[in-house]
Amino acid sequence: MTASDKSVVVNEIHKSFGAVKALRGVSFDVGRGEVVALLGPNGAGKTTMVDILSTLTRPDRGEASIAGFDVTRDPASVRRSIMLTGQQVALDDVLTGRENLMLFGRLQGLGKAVARSRAEGLLAEFDLVHAADRRVGTYSGGMRRRIDIACGLVVRPEVVFLDEPTTGLDPRSRQTIWDLVSGFKKLGIATLLTTQYLEEADALSDRIIVIDHGTVVAEGTADQLKERTGGSYCEIVPRDLKDLPAIITALGPLVPEHNRTALEESADRIAVPAPDGPSTLVEALSLLNAANIELTDIALRRPSLDEVFLALTDDSDVSPPDVAATDEDDGDGALAGAGVGKHRLNGSEPQLERM
């Protein structure tokens, strides 16, 4: 990937809040049209990273750029290039869906007619025409999230930051958001996604970055990360749990020593590494048949992303909480009251006519 193909570039970013080191030399990039998931336990530094990239917080050290604009030297251009949808919906509940969209368009400097036209198009695209003239305060959670994202797309961004976009949504609304992210890829929009739903990262992302205690501990595709935790394995469930020791004996060298010693009295199954995939499964089944051991189930499995996540992140000590932008931010980072909430952050201050 050449430099011109990179919409987000992060190089050795450090950030501390007092004695709390939120980020410790984080580096990564996001290509044009690429979806990258940023995963980590609570307090890992994910939200702090997003806040820095969206100019809500200044880094202590390191460099980061969005669409070629430095986040500290040219924050206004960065804000014009991004859409940020945070964990909390940033809408005016008193205004209707149409009025919210037009407001964001006018704040972005669009003319009245253009803002109205764009609002109509987004209402149709996000399946909200039927609720266009209802106050947003009456919307369901899924509808609020859709209009929230739509407001950030009134002017097409180069980069989209989605911070826990589907938290609290029902399955149908979550699928709608997933479809939107897939649409960003087709438009060539880079997307950085933080999520607590690992199957969401598995389904949507081209790459996954795992961050823990403020550092990147792993990076790669979902398949690459799964391979790091040992690859495929055979999961064997006997009909009679008393047969577990007999299974170990029958399988002999197929069962590594650490699998034997880790077997607990309460175990109801055993996992056997399957480096040869289906061939290992066939061999195990043949050996168990020869030993006359009846099974409830035997299957070839791969580690889930949940298992990968637990293997890669260290929960032996308590991480500091993610710290959002504080009063220590200077003028470029302090965007509260700028009129655009946590959406596209325009450096200009357009004069608004009546909508």
Short mmCIF file of C-alpha atoms in Angstrom, two decimals:
data_model
loop_
_atom_site.label_atom_id
_atom_site.label_comp_id
_atom_site.label_asym_id
_atom_site.label_seq_id
_atom_site.Cartn_x
_atom_site.Cartn_y
_atom_site.Cartn_z
CA MET A 1 0.00 0.00 0.00
CA THR A 2 1.50 3.33 -1.10
CA ALA A 3 1.33 6.49 1.00
CA SER A 4 -1.34 7.93 -1.30
CA ASP A 5 -3.57 4.91 -0.63
CA LYS A 6 -3.51 5.47 3.14
CA SER A 7 -6.38 7.53 4.51
CA VAL A 8 -5.25 7.18 8.14
CA VAL A 9 -1.63 7.04 9.27
CA VAL A 10 -0.72 6.71 12.95
CA ASN A 11 2.94 6.74 13.98
CA GLU A 12 4.17 6.20 17.55
CA ILE A 13 1.32 8.01 19.30
CA HIS A 14 1.68 8.51 23.05
CA LYS A 15 -0.93 9.98 25.39
CA SER A 16 -1.03 10.25 29.16
CA PHE A 17 -3.55 11.72 31.56
CA GLY A 18 -1.60 12.45 34.70
CA ALA A 19 -0.07 9.17 35.82
CA VAL A 20 -2.30 7.16 33.48
CA LYS A 21 -0.55 6.14 30.24
CA ALA A 22 -3.49 5.70 27.88
CA LEU A 23 -1.44 5.13 24.70
CA ARG A 24 2.16 3.93 24.47
CA GLY A 25 3.62 4.19 20.99
CA VAL A 26 0.63 3.09 18.91
CA SER A 27 1.19 2.80 15.13
CA PHE A 28 -1.11 1.60 12.34
CA ASP A 29 -2.73 2.74 9.09
CA VAL A 30 -6.06 2.42 7.31
CA GLY A 31 -6.21 2.26 3.53
CA ARG A 32 -8.73 3.94 1.27
CA GLY A 33 -11.93 1.85 1.25
CA GLU A 34 -10.60 -0.40 4.01
CA VAL A 35 -12.46 -1.34 7.20
CA VAL A 36 -10.18 -1.75 10.21
CA ALA A 37 -11.53 -2.89 13.58
CA LEU A 38 -9.85 -1.61 16.73
CA LEU A 39 -10.40 -4.15 19.51
CA GLY A 40 -9.37 -4.20 23.12
CA PRO A 41 -10.71 -4.60 26.66
CA ASN A 42 -12.22 -1.69 28.53
CA GLY A 43 -9.45 0.79 29.30
CA ALA A 44 -7.18 -0.40 26.49
CA GLY A 45 -7.00 3.05 24.86
CA LYS A 46 -9.43 2.65 21.95
CA THR A 47 -11.58 5.71 22.63
CA THR A 48 -8.52 7.84 23.38
CA MET A 49 -7.08 6.85 19.99
CA VAL A 50 -10.30 7.82 18.20
CA ASP A 51 -10.42 11.13 20.11
CA ILE A 52 -6.89 11.96 18.94
CA LEU A 53 -7.64 11.11 15.32
CA SER A 54 -10.79 13.25 15.38
CA THR A 55 -8.87 16.18 16.98
CA LEU A 56 -10.83 15.99 20.24
CA THR A 57 -7.58 15.31 22.11
CA ARG A 58 -3.96 16.20 21.32
CA PRO A 59 -1.29 13.47 21.50
CA ASP A 60 1.70 14.00 23.77
CA ARG A 61 4.10 12.55 21.20
CA GLY A 62 3.97 10.97 17.77
CA GLU A 63 2.24 11.89 14.53
CA ALA A 64 -1.09 11.09 12.91
CA SER A 65 -2.70 12.20 9.67
CA ILE A 66 -6.15 11.93 8.13
CA ALA A 67 -6.46 12.17 4.33
CA GLY A 68 -2.97 13.69 4.34
CA PHE A 69 -3.75 16.35 6.98
CA ASP A 70 -1.83 16.34 10.26
CA VAL A 71 -4.17 16.10 13.26
CA THR A 72 -2.23 18.66 15.29
CA ARG A 73 -0.96 21.05 12.60
CA ASP A 74 -4.11 21.17 10.46
CA PRO A 75 -7.06 20.12 12.64
CA ALA A 76 -9.60 22.14 10.64
CA SER A 77 -8.84 20.17 7.45
CA VAL A 78 -9.01 16.93 9.42
CA ARG A 79 -12.48 17.84 10.70
CA ARG A 80 -13.68 18.53 7.19
CA SER A 81 -12.46 15.09 6.13
CA ILE A 82 -14.05 12.88 8.78
CA MET A 83 -17.27 11.60 10.21
CA LEU A 84 -17.32 10.54 13.85
CA THR A 85 -20.21 8.64 15.33
CA GLY A 86 -19.64 8.18 19.05
CA GLN A 87 -21.23 5.90 21.58
CA GLN A 88 -23.83 8.56 22.34
CA VAL A 89 -26.12 9.82 19.58
CA ALA A 90 -25.45 13.53 18.87
CA LEU A 91 -28.81 14.85 17.69
CA ASP A 92 -31.31 17.56 18.57
CA ASP A 93 -34.32 15.63 19.91
CA VAL A 94 -36.65 18.60 19.39
CA LEU A 95 -35.95 18.78 15.64
CA THR A 96 -37.34 16.33 13.11
CA GLY A 97 -35.14 13.92 11.19
CA ARG A 98 -35.28 16.16 8.12
CA GLU A 99 -34.43 19.27 10.17
CA ASN A 100 -31.44 17.56 11.80
CA LEU A 101 -30.08 16.61 8.40
CA MET A 102 -30.56 20.10 7.02
CA LEU A 103 -28.95 21.61 10.11
CA PHE A 104 -25.82 19.53 9.63
CA GLY A 105 -25.74 20.40 5.94
CA ARG A 106 -25.95 24.11 6.68
CA LEU A 107 -23.24 23.78 9.34
CA GLN A 108 -21.06 22.19 6.67
CA GLY A 109 -21.54 25.25 4.48
CA LEU A 110 -24.07 23.83 2.03
CA GLY A 111 -26.60 26.16 0.47
CA LYS A 112 -30.21 25.85 1.57
CA ALA A 113 -31.42 24.06 -1.58
CA VAL A 114 -28.43 21.70 -1.65
CA ALA A 115 -28.86 20.85 2.04
CA ARG A 116 -32.55 20.10 1.50
CA SER A 117 -31.81 17.90 -1.52
CA ARG A 118 -29.10 16.03 0.35
CA ALA A 119 -31.43 15.50 3.31
CA GLU A 120 -34.11 14.01 1.07
CA GLY A 121 -31.61 11.63 -0.50
CA LEU A 122 -30.28 10.44 2.87
CA LEU A 123 -33.77 9.94 4.29
CA ALA A 124 -34.50 7.60 1.40
CA GLU A 125 -31.13 5.85 1.61
CA PHE A 126 -31.50 5.20 5.35
CA ASP A 127 -35.17 4.14 5.09
CA LEU A 128 -36.40 7.07 7.19
CA VAL A 129 -38.77 8.82 4.77
CA HIS A 130 -41.76 7.67 6.81
CA ALA A 131 -40.32 9.35 9.93
CA ALA A 132 -38.79 12.42 8.27
CA ASP A 133 -41.16 14.90 9.92
CA ARG A 134 -41.27 13.29 13.34
CA ARG A 135 -39.18 14.68 16.18
CA VAL A 136 -36.03 12.61 16.65
CA GLY A 137 -36.86 12.27 20.34
CA THR A 138 -39.67 9.89 19.33
CA TYR A 139 -37.38 7.62 17.26
CA SER A 140 -36.45 4.08 18.31
CA GLY A 141 -32.82 3.28 19.15
CA GLY A 142 -32.12 1.87 15.70
CA MET A 143 -33.74 4.83 13.94
CA ARG A 144 -31.76 7.28 16.08
CA ARG A 145 -28.52 5.54 15.19
CA ARG A 146 -29.37 5.59 11.48
CA ILE A 147 -30.23 9.31 11.42
CA ASP A 148 -27.10 9.94 13.52
CA ILE A 149 -24.89 8.31 10.89
CA ALA A 150 -26.83 9.96 8.06
CA CYS A 151 -26.11 13.40 9.55
CA GLY A 152 -22.41 12.66 9.28
CA LEU A 153 -22.77 11.80 5.60
CA VAL A 154 -24.45 15.03 4.46
CA VAL A 155 -21.05 15.90 3.00
CA ARG A 156 -19.13 12.79 1.97
CA PRO A 157 -16.16 12.17 4.31
CA GLU A 158 -12.80 10.63 3.49
CA VAL A 159 -12.69 8.72 6.77
CA VAL A 160 -15.41 7.39 9.08
CA PHE A 161 -14.88 6.66 12.77
CA LEU A 162 -17.52 4.41 14.29
CA ASP A 163 -17.14 4.08 18.06
CA GLU A 164 -19.35 1.20 19.28
CA PRO A 165 -21.99 1.96 16.61
CA THR A 166 -24.30 -0.98 17.34
CA THR A 167 -24.24 -1.07 21.13
CA GLY A 168 -27.75 -1.57 22.45
CA LEU A 169 -29.34 -2.12 19.03
CA ASP A 170 -31.63 -5.01 18.12
CA PRO A 171 -30.37 -7.58 15.54
CA ARG A 172 -32.25 -5.99 12.63
CA SER A 173 -30.84 -2.52 13.38
CA ARG A 174 -27.37 -3.98 13.78
CA GLN A 175 -27.63 -5.59 10.35
CA THR A 176 -28.64 -2.22 8.89
CA ILE A 177 -25.47 -0.64 10.31
CA TRP A 178 -23.42 -3.54 8.94
CA ASP A 179 -24.88 -2.89 5.50
CA LEU A 180 -23.93 0.78 5.78
CA VAL A 181 -20.32 -0.11 6.60
CA SER A 182 -20.21 -2.37 3.55
CA GLY A 183 -21.47 0.59 1.54
CA PHE A 184 -18.59 2.74 2.81
CA LYS A 185 -16.14 0.21 1.33
CA LYS A 186 -17.76 0.47 -2.09
CA LEU A 187 -17.48 4.27 -1.96
CA GLY A 188 -13.77 4.11 -1.10
CA ILE A 189 -14.31 5.56 2.38
CA ALA A 190 -11.85 4.37 5.03
CA THR A 191 -13.54 3.13 8.21
CA LEU A 192 -12.07 2.68 11.69
CA LEU A 193 -14.46 0.66 13.83
CA THR A 194 -14.33 0.06 17.56
CA THR A 195 -16.75 -2.56 18.80
CA GLN A 196 -17.43 -4.86 21.73
CA TYR A 197 -19.04 -7.43 19.43
CA LEU A 198 -16.26 -9.64 18.15
CA GLU A 199 -18.44 -11.31 15.52
CA GLU A 200 -19.04 -7.80 14.18
CA ALA A 201 -15.31 -7.25 13.73
CA ASP A 202 -15.00 -10.71 12.17
CA ALA A 203 -17.79 -10.03 9.67
CA LEU A 204 -16.97 -6.44 8.69
CA SER A 205 -13.26 -5.79 8.93
CA ASP A 206 -10.48 -6.30 6.43
CA ARG A 207 -7.97 -6.13 9.27
CA ILE A 208 -8.15 -6.21 13.05
CA ILE A 209 -5.87 -4.31 15.43
CA VAL A 210 -5.84 -5.54 19.02
CA ILE A 211 -4.81 -2.93 21.56
CA ASP A 212 -4.19 -3.67 25.24
CA HIS A 213 -2.77 -1.46 27.98
CA GLY A 214 -2.19 1.27 25.40
CA THR A 215 -0.10 -0.79 22.98
CA VAL A 216 -0.81 -2.76 19.81
CA VAL A 217 -0.44 -6.44 20.73
CA ALA A 218 -1.57 -7.96 17.42
CA GLU A 219 -2.60 -6.95 13.90
CA GLY A 220 -3.85 -8.91 10.92
CA THR A 221 -6.89 -10.40 9.27
CA ALA A 222 -9.32 -12.40 11.39
CA ASP A 223 -7.92 -15.62 9.87
CA GLN A 224 -4.33 -14.60 10.61
CA LEU A 225 -5.15 -13.83 14.24
CA LYS A 226 -6.97 -17.13 14.62
CA GLU A 227 -3.91 -18.96 13.30
CA ARG A 228 -1.80 -17.28 15.99
CA THR A 229 -3.79 -19.06 18.70
CA GLY A 230 -3.06 -22.52 17.35
CA GLY A 231 -5.13 -23.02 14.25
CA SER A 232 -7.73 -25.74 13.80
CA TYR A 233 -8.52 -28.37 16.44
CA CYS A 234 -10.74 -31.43 16.88
CA GLU A 235 -13.32 -31.10 19.62
CA ILE A 236 -14.39 -34.49 20.97
CA VAL A 237 -17.38 -35.04 23.26
CA PRO A 238 -17.84 -38.61 24.62
CA ARG A 239 -21.26 -40.10 25.30
CA ASP A 240 -20.00 -41.13 28.74
CA LEU A 241 -17.77 -38.57 30.47
CA LYS A 242 -15.95 -41.39 32.24
CA ASP A 243 -14.41 -42.21 28.85
CA LEU A 244 -12.30 -39.03 28.74
CA PRO A 245 -9.16 -40.78 30.10
CA ALA A 246 -9.74 -43.62 27.62
CA ILE A 247 -9.95 -41.08 24.78
CA ILE A 248 -6.57 -39.66 25.76
CA THR A 249 -5.08 -43.14 25.81
CA ALA A 250 -6.63 -44.11 22.48
CA LEU A 251 -5.47 -40.98 20.70
CA GLY A 252 -1.95 -41.33 22.06
CA PRO A 253 0.48 -38.80 20.51
CA LEU A 254 -2.36 -36.80 18.97
CA VAL A 255 -2.99 -35.37 22.44
CA PRO A 256 -0.15 -33.02 23.53
CA GLU A 257 1.03 -33.20 27.12
CA HIS A 258 -0.39 -29.77 27.99
CA ASN A 259 -3.85 -30.93 26.86
CA ARG A 260 -3.58 -33.89 29.22
CA THR A 261 -2.47 -31.91 32.25
CA ALA A 262 -5.02 -29.14 31.63
CA LEU A 263 -7.96 -31.58 31.62
CA GLU A 264 -10.14 -30.81 34.62
CA GLU A 265 -12.37 -33.26 36.47
CA SER A 266 -15.41 -31.22 35.40
CA ALA A 267 -14.46 -31.32 31.70
CA ASP A 268 -17.02 -32.71 29.27
CA ARG A 269 -14.86 -32.65 26.12
CA ILE A 270 -11.27 -32.60 24.93
CA ALA A 271 -9.57 -30.53 22.24
CA VAL A 272 -6.90 -32.06 20.03
CA PRO A 273 -4.71 -29.92 17.73
CA ALA A 274 -5.49 -30.60 14.07
CA PRO A 275 -2.49 -29.35 12.08
CA ASP A 276 -3.58 -31.48 9.11
CA GLY A 277 -7.21 -30.39 9.34
CA PRO A 278 -9.66 -33.06 8.09
CA SER A 279 -6.93 -35.72 8.02
CA THR A 280 -6.43 -35.35 11.78
CA LEU A 281 -10.19 -35.62 12.30
CA VAL A 282 -10.36 -38.85 10.26
CA GLU A 283 -7.39 -40.32 12.15
CA ALA A 284 -8.91 -39.45 15.54
CA LEU A 285 -12.27 -40.94 14.58
CA SER A 286 -10.60 -44.15 13.38
CA LEU A 287 -8.64 -44.55 16.63
CA LEU A 288 -11.73 -43.94 18.77
CA ASN A 289 -13.79 -46.43 16.75
CA ALA A 290 -11.06 -49.02 17.23
CA ALA A 291 -11.22 -48.40 20.99
CA ASN A 292 -15.04 -48.79 20.95
CA ILE A 293 -15.57 -45.34 22.49
CA GLU A 294 -18.97 -43.86 21.72
CA LEU A 295 -19.18 -40.15 21.02
CA THR A 296 -21.86 -37.50 21.26
CA ASP A 297 -19.95 -35.22 18.89
CA ILE A 298 -16.66 -34.84 17.09
CA ALA A 299 -15.97 -31.81 14.94
CA LEU A 300 -13.18 -29.85 13.34
CA ARG A 301 -13.21 -26.31 14.68
CA ARG A 302 -11.22 -23.10 14.40
CA PRO A 303 -10.66 -20.67 17.26
CA SER A 304 -13.38 -18.05 17.50
CA LEU A 305 -12.42 -14.40 17.58
CA ASP A 306 -13.55 -14.44 21.22
CA GLU A 307 -10.87 -17.05 21.98
CA VAL A 308 -8.29 -15.04 20.03
CA PHE A 309 -9.20 -11.91 21.95
CA LEU A 310 -8.86 -13.63 25.33
CA ALA A 311 -5.54 -15.17 24.31
CA LEU A 312 -4.06 -11.88 23.11
CA THR A 313 -5.20 -9.56 25.89
CA ASP A 314 -3.75 -9.73 29.37
CA ASP A 315 -6.35 -9.46 32.12
CA SER A 316 -3.96 -10.21 34.95
CA ASP A 317 -3.95 -6.63 36.10
CA VAL A 318 -6.51 -3.89 35.92
CA SER A 319 -6.16 -1.44 33.05
CA PRO A 320 -6.81 2.27 33.53
CA PRO A 321 -10.09 3.45 32.08
CA ASP A 322 -10.26 5.06 28.67
CA VAL A 323 -10.04 8.78 29.28
CA ALA A 324 -11.92 11.11 26.98
CA ALA A 325 -10.89 14.66 26.14
CA THR A 326 -10.32 16.73 29.26
CA ASP A 327 -10.08 20.37 30.16
CA GLU A 328 -6.36 20.11 29.45
CA ASP A 329 -7.12 20.21 25.72
CA ASP A 330 -6.35 23.50 24.08
CA GLY A 331 -8.53 25.33 21.59
CA ASP A 332 -8.02 22.88 18.73
CA GLY A 333 -9.16 19.97 20.87
CA ALA A 334 -12.03 21.64 22.66
CA LEU A 335 -14.97 21.25 20.33
CA ALA A 336 -17.81 21.26 22.82
CA GLY A 337 -20.39 23.80 21.81
CA ALA A 338 -19.12 23.96 18.24
CA GLY A 339 -22.60 23.13 17.05
CA VAL A 340 -21.73 19.89 15.31
CA GLY A 341 -21.52 17.52 18.25
CA LYS A 342 -19.50 14.40 17.48
CA HIS A 343 -20.13 14.28 13.73
CA ARG A 344 -18.15 15.82 10.90
CA LEU A 345 -16.17 18.60 12.50
CA ASN A 346 -15.94 21.58 10.19
CA GLY A 347 -13.26 24.14 10.85
CA SER A 348 -15.32 26.92 9.28
CA GLU A 349 -18.18 28.83 10.86
CA PRO A 350 -20.86 29.24 8.16
CA GLN A 351 -23.58 31.82 8.56
CA LEU A 352 -26.92 30.04 8.90
CA GLU A 353 -30.09 31.22 7.28
CA ARG A 354 -33.45 30.02 8.43
CA MET A 355 -33.97 26.44 7.26
#
